PDB file of C-alpha atoms in Angstrom:
ATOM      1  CA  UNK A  20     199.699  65.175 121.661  1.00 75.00           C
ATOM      2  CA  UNK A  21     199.824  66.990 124.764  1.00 85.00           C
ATOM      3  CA  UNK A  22     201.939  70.096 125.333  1.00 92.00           C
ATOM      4  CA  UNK A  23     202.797  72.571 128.356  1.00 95.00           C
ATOM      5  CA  UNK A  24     204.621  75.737 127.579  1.00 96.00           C
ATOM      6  CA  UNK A  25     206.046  77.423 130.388  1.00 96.00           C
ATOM      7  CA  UNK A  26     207.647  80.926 128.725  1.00 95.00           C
ATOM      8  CA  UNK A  27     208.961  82.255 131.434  1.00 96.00           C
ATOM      9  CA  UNK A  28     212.078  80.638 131.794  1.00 94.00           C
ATOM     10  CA  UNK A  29     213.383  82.794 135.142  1.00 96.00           C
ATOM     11  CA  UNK A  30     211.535  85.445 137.382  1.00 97.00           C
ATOM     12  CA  UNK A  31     212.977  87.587 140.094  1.00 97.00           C
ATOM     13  CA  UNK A  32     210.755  89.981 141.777  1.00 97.00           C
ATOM     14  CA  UNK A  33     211.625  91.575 145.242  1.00 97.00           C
ATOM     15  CA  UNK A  34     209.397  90.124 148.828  1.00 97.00           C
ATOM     16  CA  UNK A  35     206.199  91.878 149.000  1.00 97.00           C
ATOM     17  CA  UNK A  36     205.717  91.940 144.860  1.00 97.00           C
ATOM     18  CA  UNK A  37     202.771  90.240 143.299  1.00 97.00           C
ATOM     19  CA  UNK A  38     203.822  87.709 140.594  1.00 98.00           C
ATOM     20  CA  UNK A  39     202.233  85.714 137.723  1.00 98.00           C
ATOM     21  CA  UNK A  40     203.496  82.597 136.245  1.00 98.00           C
ATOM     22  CA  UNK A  41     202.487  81.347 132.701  1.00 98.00           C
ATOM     23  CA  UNK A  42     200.884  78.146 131.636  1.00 98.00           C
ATOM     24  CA  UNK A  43     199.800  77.472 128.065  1.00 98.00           C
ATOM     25  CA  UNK A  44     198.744  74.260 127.495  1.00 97.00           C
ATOM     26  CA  UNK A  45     197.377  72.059 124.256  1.00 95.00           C
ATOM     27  CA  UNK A  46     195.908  68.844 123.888  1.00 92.00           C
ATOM     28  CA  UNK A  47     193.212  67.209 121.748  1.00 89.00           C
ATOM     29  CA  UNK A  48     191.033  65.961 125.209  1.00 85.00           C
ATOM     30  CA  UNK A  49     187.965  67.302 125.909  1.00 86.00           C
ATOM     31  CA  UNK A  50     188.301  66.154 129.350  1.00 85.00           C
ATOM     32  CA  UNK A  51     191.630  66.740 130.904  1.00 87.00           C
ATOM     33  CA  UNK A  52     193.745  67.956 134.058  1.00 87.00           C
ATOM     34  CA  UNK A  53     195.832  70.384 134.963  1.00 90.00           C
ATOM     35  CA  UNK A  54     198.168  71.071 137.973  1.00 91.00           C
ATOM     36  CA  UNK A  55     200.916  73.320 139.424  1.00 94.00           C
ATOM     37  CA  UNK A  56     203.587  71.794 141.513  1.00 94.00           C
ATOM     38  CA  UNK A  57     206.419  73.638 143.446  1.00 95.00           C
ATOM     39  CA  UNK A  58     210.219  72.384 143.700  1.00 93.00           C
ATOM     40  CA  UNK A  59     211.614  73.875 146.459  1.00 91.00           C
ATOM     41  CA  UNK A  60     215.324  73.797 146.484  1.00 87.00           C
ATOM     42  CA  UNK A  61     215.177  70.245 148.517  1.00 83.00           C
ATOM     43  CA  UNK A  62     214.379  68.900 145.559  1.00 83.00           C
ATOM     44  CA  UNK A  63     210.762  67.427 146.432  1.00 84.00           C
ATOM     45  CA  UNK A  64     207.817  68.221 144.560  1.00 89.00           C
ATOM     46  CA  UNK A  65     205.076  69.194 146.204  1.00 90.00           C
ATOM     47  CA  UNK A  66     201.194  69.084 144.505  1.00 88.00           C
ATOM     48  CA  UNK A  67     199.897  72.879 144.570  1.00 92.00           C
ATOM     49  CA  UNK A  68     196.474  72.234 142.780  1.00 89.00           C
ATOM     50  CA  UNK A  69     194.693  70.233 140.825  1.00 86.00           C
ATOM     51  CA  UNK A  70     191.958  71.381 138.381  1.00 87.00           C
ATOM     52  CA  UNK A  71     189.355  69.809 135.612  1.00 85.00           C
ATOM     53  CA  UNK A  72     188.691  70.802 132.350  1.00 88.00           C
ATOM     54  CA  UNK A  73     184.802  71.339 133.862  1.00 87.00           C
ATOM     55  CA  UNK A  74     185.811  73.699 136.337  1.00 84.00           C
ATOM     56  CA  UNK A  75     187.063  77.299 135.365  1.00 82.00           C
ATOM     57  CA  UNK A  76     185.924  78.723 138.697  1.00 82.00           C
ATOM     58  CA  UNK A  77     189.393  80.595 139.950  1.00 83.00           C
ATOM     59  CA  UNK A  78     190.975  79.412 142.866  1.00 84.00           C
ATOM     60  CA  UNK A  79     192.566  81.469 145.502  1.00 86.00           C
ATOM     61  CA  UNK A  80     194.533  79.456 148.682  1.00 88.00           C
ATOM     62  CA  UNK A  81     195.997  81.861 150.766  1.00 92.00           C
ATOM     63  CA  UNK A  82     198.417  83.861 148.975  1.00 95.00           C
ATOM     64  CA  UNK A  83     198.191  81.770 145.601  1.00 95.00           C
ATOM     65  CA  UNK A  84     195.591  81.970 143.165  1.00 94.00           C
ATOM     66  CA  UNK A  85     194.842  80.139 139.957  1.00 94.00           C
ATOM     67  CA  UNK A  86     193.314  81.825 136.425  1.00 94.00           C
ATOM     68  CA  UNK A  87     191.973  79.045 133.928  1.00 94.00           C
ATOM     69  CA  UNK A  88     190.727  80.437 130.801  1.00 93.00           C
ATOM     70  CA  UNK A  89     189.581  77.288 128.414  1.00 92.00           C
ATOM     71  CA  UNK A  90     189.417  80.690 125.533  1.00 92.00           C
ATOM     72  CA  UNK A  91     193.317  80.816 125.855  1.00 95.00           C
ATOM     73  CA  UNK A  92     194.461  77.393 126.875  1.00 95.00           C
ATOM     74  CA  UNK A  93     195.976  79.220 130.029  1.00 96.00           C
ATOM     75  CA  UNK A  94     196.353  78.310 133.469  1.00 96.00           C
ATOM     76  CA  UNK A  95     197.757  81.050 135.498  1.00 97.00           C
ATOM     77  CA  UNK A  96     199.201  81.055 138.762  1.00 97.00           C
ATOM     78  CA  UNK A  97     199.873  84.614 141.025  1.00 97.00           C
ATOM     79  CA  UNK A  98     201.216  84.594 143.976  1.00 97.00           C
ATOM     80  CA  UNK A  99     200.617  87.788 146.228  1.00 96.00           C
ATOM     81  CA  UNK A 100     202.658  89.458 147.988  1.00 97.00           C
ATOM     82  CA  UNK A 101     205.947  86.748 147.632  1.00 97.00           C
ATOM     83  CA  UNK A 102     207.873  85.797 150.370  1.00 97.00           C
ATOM     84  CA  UNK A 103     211.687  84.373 150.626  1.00 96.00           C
ATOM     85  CA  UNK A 104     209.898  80.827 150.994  1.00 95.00           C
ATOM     86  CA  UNK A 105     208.406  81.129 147.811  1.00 97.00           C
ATOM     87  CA  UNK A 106     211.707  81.025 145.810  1.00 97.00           C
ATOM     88  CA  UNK A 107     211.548  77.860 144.087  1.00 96.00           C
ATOM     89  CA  UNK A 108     211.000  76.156 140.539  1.00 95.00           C
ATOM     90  CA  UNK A 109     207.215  76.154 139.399  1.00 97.00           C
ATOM     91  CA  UNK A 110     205.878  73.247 137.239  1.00 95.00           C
ATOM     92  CA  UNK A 111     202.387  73.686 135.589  1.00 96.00           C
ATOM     93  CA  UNK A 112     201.331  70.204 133.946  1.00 92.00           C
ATOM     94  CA  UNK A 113     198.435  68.584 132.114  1.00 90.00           C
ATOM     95  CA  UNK A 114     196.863  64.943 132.153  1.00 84.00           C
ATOM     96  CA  UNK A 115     194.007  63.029 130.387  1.00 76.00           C
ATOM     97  CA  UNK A 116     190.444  62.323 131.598  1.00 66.00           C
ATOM     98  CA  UNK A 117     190.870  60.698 134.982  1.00 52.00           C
ATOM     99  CA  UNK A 118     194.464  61.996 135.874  1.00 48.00           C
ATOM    100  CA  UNK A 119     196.039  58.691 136.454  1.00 53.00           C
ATOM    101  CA  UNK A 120     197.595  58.550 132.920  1.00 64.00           C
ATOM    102  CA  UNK A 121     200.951  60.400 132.467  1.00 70.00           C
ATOM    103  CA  UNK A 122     201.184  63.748 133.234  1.00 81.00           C
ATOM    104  CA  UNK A 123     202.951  66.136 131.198  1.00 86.00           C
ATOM    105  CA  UNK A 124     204.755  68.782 132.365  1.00 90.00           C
ATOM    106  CA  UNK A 125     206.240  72.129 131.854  1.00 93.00           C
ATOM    107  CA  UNK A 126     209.794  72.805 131.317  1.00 92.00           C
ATOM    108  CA  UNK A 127     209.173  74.940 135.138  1.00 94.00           C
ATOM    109  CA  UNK A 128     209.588  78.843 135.972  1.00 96.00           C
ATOM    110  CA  UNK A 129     212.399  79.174 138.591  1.00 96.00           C
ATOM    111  CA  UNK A 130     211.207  81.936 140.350  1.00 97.00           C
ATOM    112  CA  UNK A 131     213.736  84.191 142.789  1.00 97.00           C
ATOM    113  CA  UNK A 132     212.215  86.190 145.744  1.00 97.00           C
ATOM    114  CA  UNK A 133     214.620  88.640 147.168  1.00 97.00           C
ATOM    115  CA  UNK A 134     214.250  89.829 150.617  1.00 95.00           C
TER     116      UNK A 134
ATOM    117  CA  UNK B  23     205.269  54.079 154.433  1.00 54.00           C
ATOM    118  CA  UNK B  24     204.294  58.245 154.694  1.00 75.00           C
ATOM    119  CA  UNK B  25     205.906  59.410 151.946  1.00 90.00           C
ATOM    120  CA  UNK B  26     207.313  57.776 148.523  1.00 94.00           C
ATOM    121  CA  UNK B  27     210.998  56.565 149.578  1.00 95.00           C
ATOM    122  CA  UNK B  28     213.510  56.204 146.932  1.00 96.00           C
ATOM    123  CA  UNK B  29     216.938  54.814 146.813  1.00 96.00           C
ATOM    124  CA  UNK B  30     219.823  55.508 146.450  1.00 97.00           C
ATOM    125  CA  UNK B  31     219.503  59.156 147.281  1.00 94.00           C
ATOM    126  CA  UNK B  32     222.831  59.849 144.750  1.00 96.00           C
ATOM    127  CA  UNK B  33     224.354  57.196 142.669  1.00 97.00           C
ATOM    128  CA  UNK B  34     227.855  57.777 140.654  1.00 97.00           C
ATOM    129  CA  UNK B  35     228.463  55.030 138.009  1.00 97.00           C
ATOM    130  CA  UNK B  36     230.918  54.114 135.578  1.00 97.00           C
ATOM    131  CA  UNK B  37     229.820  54.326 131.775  1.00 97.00           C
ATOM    132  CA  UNK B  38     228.523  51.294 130.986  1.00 97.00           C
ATOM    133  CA  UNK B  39     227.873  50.099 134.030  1.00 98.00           C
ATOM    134  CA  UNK B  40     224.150  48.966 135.118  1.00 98.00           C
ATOM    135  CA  UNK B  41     222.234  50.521 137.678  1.00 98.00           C
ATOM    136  CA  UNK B  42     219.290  49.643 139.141  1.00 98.00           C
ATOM    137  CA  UNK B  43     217.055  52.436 141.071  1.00 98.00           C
ATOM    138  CA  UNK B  44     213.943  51.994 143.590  1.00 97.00           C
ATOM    139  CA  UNK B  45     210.964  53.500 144.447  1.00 97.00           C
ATOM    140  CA  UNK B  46     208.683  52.555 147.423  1.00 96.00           C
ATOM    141  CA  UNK B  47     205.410  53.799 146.827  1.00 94.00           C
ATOM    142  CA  UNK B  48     202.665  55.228 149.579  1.00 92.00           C
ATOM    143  CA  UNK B  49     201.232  52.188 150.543  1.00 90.00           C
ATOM    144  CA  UNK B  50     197.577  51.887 148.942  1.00 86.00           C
ATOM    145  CA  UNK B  51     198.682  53.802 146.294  1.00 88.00           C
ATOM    146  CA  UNK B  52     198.078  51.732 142.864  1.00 85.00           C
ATOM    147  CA  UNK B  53     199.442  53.967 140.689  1.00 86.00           C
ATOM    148  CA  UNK B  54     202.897  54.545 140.177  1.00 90.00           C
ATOM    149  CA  UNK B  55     204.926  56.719 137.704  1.00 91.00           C
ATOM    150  CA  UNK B  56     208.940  57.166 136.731  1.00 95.00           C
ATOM    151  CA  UNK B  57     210.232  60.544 135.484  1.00 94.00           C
ATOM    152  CA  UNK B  58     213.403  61.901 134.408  1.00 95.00           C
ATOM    153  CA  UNK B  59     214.028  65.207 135.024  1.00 93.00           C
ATOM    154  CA  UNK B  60     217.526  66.764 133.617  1.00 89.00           C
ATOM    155  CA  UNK B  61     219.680  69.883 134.550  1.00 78.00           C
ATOM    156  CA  UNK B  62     217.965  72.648 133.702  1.00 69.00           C
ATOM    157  CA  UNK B  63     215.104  70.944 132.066  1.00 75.00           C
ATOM    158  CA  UNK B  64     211.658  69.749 133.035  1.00 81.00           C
ATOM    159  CA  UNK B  65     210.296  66.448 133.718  1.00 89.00           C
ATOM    160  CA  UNK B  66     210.502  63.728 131.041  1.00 90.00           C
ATOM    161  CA  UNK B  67     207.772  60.785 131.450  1.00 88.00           C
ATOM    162  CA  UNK B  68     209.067  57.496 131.785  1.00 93.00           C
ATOM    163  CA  UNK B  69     206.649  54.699 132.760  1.00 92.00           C
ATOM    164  CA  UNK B  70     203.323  54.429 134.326  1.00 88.00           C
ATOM    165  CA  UNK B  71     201.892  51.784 136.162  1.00 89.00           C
ATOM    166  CA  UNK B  72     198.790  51.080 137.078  1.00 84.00           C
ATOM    167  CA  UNK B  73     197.261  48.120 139.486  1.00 81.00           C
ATOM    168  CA  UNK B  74     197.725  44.661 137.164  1.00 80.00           C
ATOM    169  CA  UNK B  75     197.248  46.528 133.793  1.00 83.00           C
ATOM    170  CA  UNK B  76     200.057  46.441 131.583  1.00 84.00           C
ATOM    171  CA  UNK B  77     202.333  49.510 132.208  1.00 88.00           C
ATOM    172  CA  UNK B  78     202.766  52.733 130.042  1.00 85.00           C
ATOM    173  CA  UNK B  79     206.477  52.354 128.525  1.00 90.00           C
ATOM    174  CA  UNK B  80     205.984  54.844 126.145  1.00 86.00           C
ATOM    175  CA  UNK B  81     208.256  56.962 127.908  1.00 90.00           C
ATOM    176  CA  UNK B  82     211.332  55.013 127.672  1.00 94.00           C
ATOM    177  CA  UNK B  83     213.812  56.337 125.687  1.00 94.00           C
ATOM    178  CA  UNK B  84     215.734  53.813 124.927  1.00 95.00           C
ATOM    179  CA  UNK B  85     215.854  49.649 124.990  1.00 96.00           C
ATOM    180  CA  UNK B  86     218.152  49.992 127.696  1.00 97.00           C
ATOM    181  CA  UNK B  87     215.809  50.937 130.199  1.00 97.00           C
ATOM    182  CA  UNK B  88     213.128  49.000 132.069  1.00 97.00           C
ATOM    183  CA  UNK B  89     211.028  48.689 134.753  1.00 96.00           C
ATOM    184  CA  UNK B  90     209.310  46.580 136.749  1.00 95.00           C
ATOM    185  CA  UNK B  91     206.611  46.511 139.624  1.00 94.00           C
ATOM    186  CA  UNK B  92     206.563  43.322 141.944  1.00 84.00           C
ATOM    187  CA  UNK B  93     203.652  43.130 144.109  1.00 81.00           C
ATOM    188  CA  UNK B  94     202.116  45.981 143.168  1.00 76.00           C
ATOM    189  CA  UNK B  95     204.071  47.598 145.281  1.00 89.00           C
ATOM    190  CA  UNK B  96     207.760  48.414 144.928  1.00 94.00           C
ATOM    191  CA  UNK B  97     209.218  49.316 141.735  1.00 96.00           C
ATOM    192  CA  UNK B  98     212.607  49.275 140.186  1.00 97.00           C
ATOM    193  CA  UNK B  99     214.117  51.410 137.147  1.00 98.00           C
ATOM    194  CA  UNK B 100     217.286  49.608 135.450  1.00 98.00           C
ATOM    195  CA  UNK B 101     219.396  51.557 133.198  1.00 98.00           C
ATOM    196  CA  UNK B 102     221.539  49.197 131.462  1.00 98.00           C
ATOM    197  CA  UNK B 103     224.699  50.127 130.112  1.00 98.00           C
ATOM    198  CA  UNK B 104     224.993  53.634 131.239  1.00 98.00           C
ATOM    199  CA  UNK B 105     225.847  56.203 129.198  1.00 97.00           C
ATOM    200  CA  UNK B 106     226.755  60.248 130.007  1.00 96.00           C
ATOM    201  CA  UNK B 107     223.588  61.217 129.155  1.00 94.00           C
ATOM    202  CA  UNK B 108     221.415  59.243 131.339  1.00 96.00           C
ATOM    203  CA  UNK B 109     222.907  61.409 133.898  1.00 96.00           C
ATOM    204  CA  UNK B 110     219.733  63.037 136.039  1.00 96.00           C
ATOM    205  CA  UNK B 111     217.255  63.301 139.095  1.00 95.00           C
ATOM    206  CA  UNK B 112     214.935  59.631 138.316  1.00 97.00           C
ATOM    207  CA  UNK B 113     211.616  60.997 140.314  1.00 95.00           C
ATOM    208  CA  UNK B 114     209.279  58.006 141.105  1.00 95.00           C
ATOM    209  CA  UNK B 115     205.198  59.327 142.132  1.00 92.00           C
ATOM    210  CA  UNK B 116     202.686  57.422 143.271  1.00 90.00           C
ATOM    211  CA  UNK B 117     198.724  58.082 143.478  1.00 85.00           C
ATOM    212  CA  UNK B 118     195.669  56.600 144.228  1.00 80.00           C
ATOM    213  CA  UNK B 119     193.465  54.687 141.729  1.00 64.00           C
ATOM    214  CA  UNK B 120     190.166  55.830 143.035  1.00 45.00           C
ATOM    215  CA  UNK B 121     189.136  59.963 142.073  1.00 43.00           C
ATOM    216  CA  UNK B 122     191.632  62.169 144.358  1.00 46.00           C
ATOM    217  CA  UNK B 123     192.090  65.752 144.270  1.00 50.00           C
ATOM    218  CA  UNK B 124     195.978  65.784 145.760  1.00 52.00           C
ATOM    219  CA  UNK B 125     197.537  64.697 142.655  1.00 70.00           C
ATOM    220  CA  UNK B 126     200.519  62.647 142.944  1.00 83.00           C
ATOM    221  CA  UNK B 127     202.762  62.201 145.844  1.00 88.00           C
ATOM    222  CA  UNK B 128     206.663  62.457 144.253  1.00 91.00           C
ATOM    223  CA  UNK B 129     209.786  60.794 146.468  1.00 93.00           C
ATOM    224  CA  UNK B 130     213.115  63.357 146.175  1.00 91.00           C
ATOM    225  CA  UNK B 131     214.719  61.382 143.312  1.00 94.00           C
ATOM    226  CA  UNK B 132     217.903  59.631 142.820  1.00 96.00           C
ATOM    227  CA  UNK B 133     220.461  61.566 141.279  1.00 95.00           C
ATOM    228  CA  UNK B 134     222.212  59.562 138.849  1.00 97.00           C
ATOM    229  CA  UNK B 135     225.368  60.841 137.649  1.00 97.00           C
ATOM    230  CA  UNK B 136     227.366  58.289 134.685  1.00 97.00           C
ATOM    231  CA  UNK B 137     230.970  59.411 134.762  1.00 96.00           C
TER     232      UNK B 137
END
């Protein structure tokens, strides 16, 4: 069975402060993918990245950068130097081998920016 | 359409009332996917469908929900006989069949609330 863990329940860090979110993920696949989504407070999810099991190259986009470690089962996302904007709930989730099957996600990290 | 379109936007109903929820897909997209996503919690999988194949209900938490998929296109989630604790956000996503690397598209919800 598949399984996200998202420990960090709430963060609050002040603009201008780097911040890491946790992902811990299990499942039996060999083959399998994982993604990081943002809920704004609109309500909308919006698709942040999408990575392979193949592929644990880090990512960096701007201010947001991934960390997948197969070793740990972690997918990490920072985001430097936070702005207002990024306040918002953060969902890290997993899928099998071709991504079209049901994803499962993370219980989210609301994260609090404060100017 | 651009985006996934779901209606109602908000829907209060009576307990055991039925209520029937829809999701208009990106057109193209052959993939389509219910979740459930409570206060405070993250999101539940529902059902899954995918092109003519028979859908993913293993979601479904109870008998008294369904869903269906005419066309291939639209989609409707029925919640029969609604109880308290159906009460939520019902997200509908939709994604391509072929290989994609921007994940699923997700509509802002309906936000059921059974009084």
């Amino acid at each position: 069975a598949q399984k996200v863990t998202q420990a960090q329940t709430e963060i609050s860090v002040v603009e201008k402060e780097d911040v890491t979110l946790d992902c811990v993920y299990e499942t039996r696949d060999t083959t399998y993918y994982l993604f990081w989504y943002k809920q704004p407070p609109s309500g909308e999810l919006v698709f942040l990245i999408r990575r392979n099991s193949f592929d644990e190259q880090n990512e960096i986009s701007g201010r947001y950068s991934w960390n997948f470690q197969k070793s740990t089962s972690s997918f990490n996302f920072t985001i430097t130097a936070s702005q207002v904007v990024d306040s918002a709930v953060y969902f890290c989730a997993l899928s099998e081998a071709g991504g079209y099957q049901k994803v499962t996600f993370g219980t989210g990290t609301k994260l609090q920016v404060i100017p | 359409g651009a985006g996934v379109s779901q209606s109602p936007s908000n829907k209060v109903t009576e307990k055991g009332k039925d209520v029937e929820l829809r999701c208009d897909p990106i057109s193209g997209h052959t993939a389509l996917y219910w979740y459930r996503q409570s206060l405070g919690q993250g999101l539940e999988f529902l059902i899954y469908f995918q092109g003519n194949s028979a859908p993913d209900k293993s979601g479904l938490p109870s008998d008294r929900f369904s869903a269906e998929r005419t066309g291939g296109s639209v989609s409707t989630l029925t919640i029969q006989r609604t109880q308290q604790e159906d009460s939520a956000v019902y997200l509908c996503a939709s994604s391509l069949a072929a290989g994609t690397n921007y994940g699923y598209t997700f509509g802002s919800g309906t936000r059921l609330t059974v009084v």
